[in-house]
Short mmCIF file of C-alpha atoms in Angstrom, two decimals:
data_model
loop_
_atom_site.label_atom_id
_atom_site.label_comp_id
_atom_site.label_asym_id
_atom_site.label_seq_id
_atom_site.Cartn_x
_atom_site.Cartn_y
_atom_site.Cartn_z
CA MET A 1 -47.66 48.96 36.46
CA ALA A 2 -43.66 49.02 36.99
CA SER A 3 -43.18 46.11 38.66
CA MET A 4 -45.75 44.16 36.22
CA LEU A 5 -43.32 46.01 33.19
CA LEU A 6 -40.50 44.68 34.97
CA ARG A 7 -41.57 41.27 35.43
CA GLN A 8 -42.64 41.17 31.47
CA VAL A 9 -38.98 42.30 31.01
CA ALA A 10 -37.08 39.63 33.33
CA ARG A 11 -39.15 36.85 31.38
CA PRO A 12 -36.90 36.95 28.41
CA SER A 13 -33.52 37.20 30.43
CA VAL A 14 -35.85 33.58 31.93
CA ALA A 15 -36.01 31.88 29.08
CA ALA A 16 -33.12 32.95 27.58
CA ARG A 17 -30.92 31.32 30.60
CA LEU A 18 -33.18 28.21 30.60
CA MET A 19 -32.22 27.87 26.36
CA THR A 20 -28.68 28.11 27.10
CA SER A 21 -28.53 25.66 29.80
CA ARG A 22 -30.63 23.15 27.41
CA GLN A 23 -27.75 23.62 24.75
CA LEU A 24 -25.99 22.94 27.60
CA SER A 25 -26.95 19.99 28.19
CA VAL A 26 -27.76 18.52 24.63
CA THR A 27 -23.68 19.63 23.73
CA SER A 28 -22.45 17.56 26.60
CA VAL A 29 -24.50 14.87 25.03
CA VAL A 30 -23.21 14.81 22.13
CA SER A 31 -19.41 15.20 23.17
CA ALA A 32 -20.18 12.50 25.66
CA ASP A 33 -21.23 9.87 22.32
CA GLN A 34 -17.94 11.48 20.06
CA LEU A 35 -15.21 8.30 19.51
CA LEU A 36 -12.46 11.18 18.00
CA LYS A 37 -9.15 9.38 16.85
CA LYS A 38 -6.37 10.89 14.90
CA PHE A 39 -4.98 9.73 11.66
CA SER A 40 -1.52 10.61 10.76
CA VAL A 41 -1.69 10.93 6.61
CA TYR A 42 0.92 10.98 4.62
CA ARG A 43 1.10 14.53 2.32
CA PHE A 44 2.90 15.16 -0.31
CA ASN A 45 1.92 17.71 -3.55
CA PRO A 46 4.85 18.13 -5.78
CA GLU A 47 2.83 20.44 -8.26
CA LYS A 48 3.15 22.93 -5.11
CA GLU A 49 6.17 24.91 -5.05
CA GLY A 50 8.47 24.02 -1.78
CA ASP A 51 6.04 21.90 -0.73
CA LYS A 52 8.35 18.63 1.12
CA PRO A 53 6.55 14.66 2.42
CA HIS A 54 4.86 15.74 5.37
CA MET A 55 2.74 13.60 7.74
CA GLN A 56 -0.52 15.18 8.97
CA GLU A 57 -3.32 14.55 11.73
CA TYR A 58 -6.93 14.18 10.94
CA SER A 59 -9.47 14.18 13.83
CA VAL A 60 -12.48 11.70 13.15
CA ASP A 61 -14.77 10.91 15.38
CA LEU A 62 -16.16 7.23 14.38
CA ASN A 63 -19.10 7.35 15.28
CA GLN A 64 -20.51 9.08 12.51
CA CYS A 65 -17.89 7.18 10.24
CA GLY A 66 -18.11 3.89 8.19
CA PRO A 67 -16.18 1.21 9.53
CA MET A 68 -12.94 1.31 7.16
CA LEU A 69 -9.99 2.96 6.80
CA LEU A 70 -12.39 4.29 3.33
CA ASP A 71 -14.89 5.43 5.32
CA VAL A 72 -12.77 7.29 7.05
CA LEU A 73 -10.64 8.99 4.40
CA VAL A 74 -13.89 9.75 2.71
CA LYS A 75 -14.69 11.85 5.27
CA ILE A 76 -11.95 13.24 5.95
CA LYS A 77 -12.41 14.49 1.78
CA ASN A 78 -15.46 15.34 1.98
CA GLU A 79 -15.92 17.07 5.60
CA ILE A 80 -12.13 17.74 6.68
CA ASP A 81 -9.96 18.69 3.65
CA PRO A 82 -10.53 18.04 0.49
CA THR A 83 -7.08 18.53 -1.61
CA LEU A 84 -6.38 15.21 0.49
CA ALA A 85 -5.44 12.45 -3.00
CA PHE A 86 -5.99 8.60 -3.01
CA ARG A 87 -7.53 6.40 -4.82
CA ARG A 88 -10.64 4.14 -4.68
CA SER A 89 -13.42 2.71 -6.99
CA CYS A 90 -15.45 -0.46 -5.85
CA ARG A 91 -15.05 -0.69 -2.53
CA GLU A 92 -15.71 -3.83 -1.84
CA GLY A 93 -11.39 -5.50 -2.19
CA ILE A 94 -12.31 -6.08 -6.39
CA CYS A 95 -10.52 -3.40 -7.65
CA GLY A 96 -7.01 -2.62 -5.90
CA SER A 97 -7.09 1.30 -6.09
CA CYS A 98 -7.18 2.04 -3.15
CA SER A 99 -3.83 -0.01 -2.15
CA MET A 100 -1.80 1.95 0.65
CA ASN A 101 0.31 0.93 3.74
CA VAL A 102 -1.86 1.36 6.90
CA ASP A 103 -0.17 0.37 9.98
CA GLY A 104 2.82 -0.67 8.99
CA VAL A 105 1.06 -2.79 6.58
CA ASN A 106 0.12 -3.19 3.02
CA THR A 107 -3.74 -4.05 2.44
CA LEU A 108 -6.67 -2.19 0.62
CA ALA A 109 -8.38 0.69 3.00
CA CYS A 110 -11.68 -0.55 1.44
CA LEU A 111 -10.85 -4.26 3.65
CA SER A 112 -8.62 -2.80 6.42
CA ARG A 113 -10.96 -2.30 9.52
CA VAL A 114 -9.92 1.27 11.67
CA ASP A 115 -8.46 0.17 15.22
CA ARG A 116 -11.34 1.97 17.46
CA ASP A 117 -8.59 2.13 20.29
CA VAL A 118 -8.38 5.85 20.41
CA SER A 119 -5.10 5.64 22.53
CA LYS A 120 -3.37 4.78 19.19
CA VAL A 121 -2.69 6.62 16.04
CA SER A 122 -3.19 5.55 13.06
CA LYS A 123 -0.55 6.39 10.77
CA VAL A 124 -1.36 6.12 6.86
CA ASN A 125 1.51 5.62 3.77
CA PRO A 126 1.54 5.19 0.23
CA LEU A 127 2.44 2.01 -1.19
CA PRO A 128 6.05 1.71 0.11
CA HIS A 129 9.32 2.17 -2.23
CA MET A 130 7.41 3.58 -5.36
CA TYR A 131 7.17 6.92 -6.92
CA VAL A 132 4.83 9.21 -5.10
CA VAL A 133 2.37 10.68 -7.83
CA LYS A 134 0.59 12.47 -5.39
CA ASP A 135 -0.76 11.88 -1.18
CA LEU A 136 -1.36 8.10 -1.32
CA ILE A 137 -1.51 8.03 -5.26
CA PRO A 138 1.77 5.95 -6.34
CA ASP A 139 2.94 5.83 -9.08
CA MET A 140 2.21 2.55 -10.75
CA ALA A 141 3.88 2.92 -14.08
CA ASN A 142 6.21 0.65 -14.17
CA PHE A 143 4.23 -1.71 -12.14
CA TYR A 144 2.31 -2.69 -14.69
CA GLN A 145 4.83 -2.59 -17.47
CA GLN A 146 5.76 -5.50 -15.73
CA TYR A 147 2.31 -6.61 -16.03
CA LYS A 148 2.91 -6.62 -19.76
CA SER A 149 6.17 -7.72 -20.29
CA ILE A 150 4.64 -11.69 -19.24
CA GLU A 151 1.88 -11.43 -21.59
CA PRO A 152 -0.78 -12.15 -19.26
CA TYR A 153 -3.22 -13.29 -22.52
CA LEU A 154 -3.98 -16.26 -23.99
CA LYS A 155 -1.33 -17.57 -26.40
CA THR A 156 -1.99 -20.66 -28.98
CA ASN A 157 -1.03 -21.40 -32.72
CA SER A 158 -3.49 -24.15 -32.80
CA LYS A 159 -7.12 -23.39 -33.46
CA PRO A 160 -10.33 -24.42 -30.96
CA GLU A 161 -11.58 -28.04 -31.87
CA SER A 162 -15.20 -26.63 -32.23
CA GLY A 163 -14.63 -23.77 -33.88
CA LYS A 164 -15.80 -21.50 -31.09
CA GLU A 165 -13.83 -22.68 -27.50
CA PHE A 166 -11.04 -24.24 -25.78
CA TYR A 167 -11.97 -26.80 -23.56
CA GLN A 168 -10.70 -27.54 -19.99
CA SER A 169 -11.28 -29.96 -17.46
CA VAL A 170 -12.51 -29.14 -14.16
CA ALA A 171 -9.23 -30.41 -12.32
CA ASP A 172 -6.71 -28.54 -15.38
CA ARG A 173 -8.86 -25.13 -14.43
CA LYS A 174 -8.83 -26.13 -11.08
CA LYS A 175 -4.79 -25.83 -11.21
CA LEU A 176 -5.64 -21.40 -11.73
CA ASP A 177 -7.08 -20.95 -8.16
CA GLY A 178 -5.41 -19.21 -6.16
CA MET A 179 -3.72 -16.89 -8.94
CA TYR A 180 -6.40 -15.92 -11.73
CA GLU A 181 -8.29 -13.89 -7.68
CA CYS A 182 -5.00 -11.55 -7.95
CA ILE A 183 -6.91 -7.81 -8.52
CA LEU A 184 -2.51 -6.95 -9.00
CA CYS A 185 -3.33 -4.19 -6.05
CA ALA A 186 0.40 -4.27 -6.15
CA CYS A 187 0.07 -4.53 -2.19
CA CYS A 188 3.02 -7.91 -2.39
CA SER A 189 5.35 -6.87 -4.65
CA THR A 190 5.90 -3.08 -2.46
CA SER A 191 6.25 -4.95 1.17
CA CYS A 192 9.19 -7.05 -1.35
CA PRO A 193 12.45 -6.33 -0.96
CA SER A 194 14.43 -7.83 -3.18
CA TYR A 195 11.66 -5.89 -5.94
CA TRP A 196 12.52 -1.98 -3.42
CA TRP A 197 16.29 -3.45 -4.37
CA ASN A 198 15.71 -3.52 -8.04
CA PRO A 199 12.37 -2.60 -8.88
CA GLU A 200 13.39 -2.20 -13.20
CA LYS A 201 15.09 -5.62 -13.72
CA TYR A 202 13.06 -8.19 -11.04
CA LEU A 203 9.67 -8.75 -11.81
CA GLY A 204 7.96 -8.94 -8.75
CA PRO A 205 5.98 -11.45 -7.00
CA ALA A 206 2.57 -9.99 -8.50
CA ALA A 207 3.92 -10.53 -12.19
CA LEU A 208 5.61 -13.31 -12.33
CA MET A 209 2.24 -15.07 -10.16
CA GLN A 210 0.21 -14.16 -13.76
CA ALA A 211 3.55 -15.68 -15.21
CA ARG A 212 2.17 -18.58 -13.26
CA ARG A 213 -1.25 -18.49 -14.05
CA TRP A 214 -1.00 -18.92 -17.74
CA MET A 215 2.05 -21.23 -17.50
CA ALA A 216 -0.45 -23.27 -16.06
CA ASP A 217 -2.94 -23.38 -18.27
CA SER A 218 -3.72 -26.10 -20.10
CA ARG A 219 -5.32 -24.01 -23.18
CA ASP A 220 -1.64 -22.30 -23.62
CA GLU A 221 0.89 -23.47 -25.49
CA PHE A 222 3.48 -21.32 -25.28
CA LYS A 223 4.79 -22.19 -21.64
CA GLU A 224 8.65 -22.79 -22.69
CA ASP A 225 8.60 -19.56 -24.07
CA ARG A 226 7.79 -18.11 -21.45
CA MET A 227 10.01 -19.92 -19.10
CA SER A 228 12.93 -18.76 -21.85
CA LYS A 229 11.65 -15.12 -21.10
CA LEU A 230 12.45 -15.75 -17.26
CA GLN A 231 16.16 -17.40 -18.25
CA ASP A 232 18.07 -14.13 -16.51
CA THR A 233 20.19 -13.32 -13.31
CA PHE A 234 16.94 -11.05 -11.80
CA SER A 235 13.82 -11.09 -14.07
CA LEU A 236 13.33 -14.37 -11.76
CA TYR A 237 15.68 -15.99 -8.89
CA ARG A 238 16.10 -12.29 -7.00
CA CYS A 239 13.15 -14.31 -5.40
CA HIS A 240 14.49 -15.17 -2.06
CA THR A 241 11.49 -16.71 -1.06
CA ILE A 242 11.18 -14.05 2.28
CA MET A 243 6.90 -14.78 1.69
CA ASN A 244 6.43 -11.15 2.23
CA CYS A 245 3.73 -10.96 -0.31
CA THR A 246 2.25 -13.45 0.39
CA LYS A 247 1.65 -12.09 4.60
CA THR A 248 0.55 -9.07 2.76
CA CYS A 249 -1.64 -9.60 -0.06
CA PRO A 250 -5.47 -8.82 1.04
CA LYS A 251 -6.81 -11.50 -0.74
CA HIS A 252 -4.58 -14.50 1.20
CA LEU A 253 -3.54 -15.60 -2.65
CA ASN A 254 -0.68 -17.04 -2.72
CA PRO A 255 2.69 -16.08 -4.98
CA GLY A 256 5.74 -17.06 -3.16
CA LYS A 257 4.22 -20.83 -4.49
CA ALA A 258 3.53 -19.18 -7.09
CA ILE A 259 7.35 -18.61 -7.82
CA ALA A 260 8.70 -21.30 -6.23
CA GLU A 261 7.21 -23.45 -9.70
CA ILE A 262 7.88 -21.95 -11.92
CA LYS A 263 11.67 -22.11 -10.50
CA ARG A 264 10.65 -25.57 -9.99
CA ASP A 265 9.47 -26.42 -13.70
CA MET A 266 12.55 -24.32 -15.18
CA ALA A 267 14.90 -27.07 -13.15
CA GLY A 268 12.73 -29.76 -14.77
CA LEU A 269 11.63 -30.87 -11.50
#
């Protein structure tokens, strides 16, 4: 009778040991499947007393996350640190909201594929040389004001012959290609040293390309007026053809070419 009781007491202990060994084996499999990568993210909260800009590291399992940097940031915010602030909207490279500096390159987080080399730490910063609202959110007020200043809309004194709309030939419409696709993400302007030095006076690649877009529009009747507003030392001519703007554009546009075309037209060539 005593031996039977001993066996009954021993059975749970054996079962517990078996369960523990199974859990350990499952845990080892899960950890083996993990692909942990470190991300060093810029943090700054001006509303927090004494807070100074600093970099904060997060480890993210790439096997449990989408392939783009925006997926990583969303995962960090949802599962690790809800205080992280950044802009995002469309996730398709259309809205331009998630523009930031990733590993030294201005780009869109939703179009930036994560390097799966876990030996490298990815660095994520807000767009350079702009005031920071919080974390990865830059102050775009000056950028939008410059865009507004070039009057980005059709200006005409005449009315369409049909009374409904202005017609445009296929050839004239083609002249706008490579300019109208701009999503105003500011990647180009904030990569330009001339814009870093004179952000209040030099309009920057994004605004100037949109100015060229309306100068090239066959339906617009204010080309001369638009050019006259750029006839000063800073608005246009601070461009030194460094071409950082064209190199970094996530939409593969060519702001440098558009600016050169404005200079050509203003020189009467």
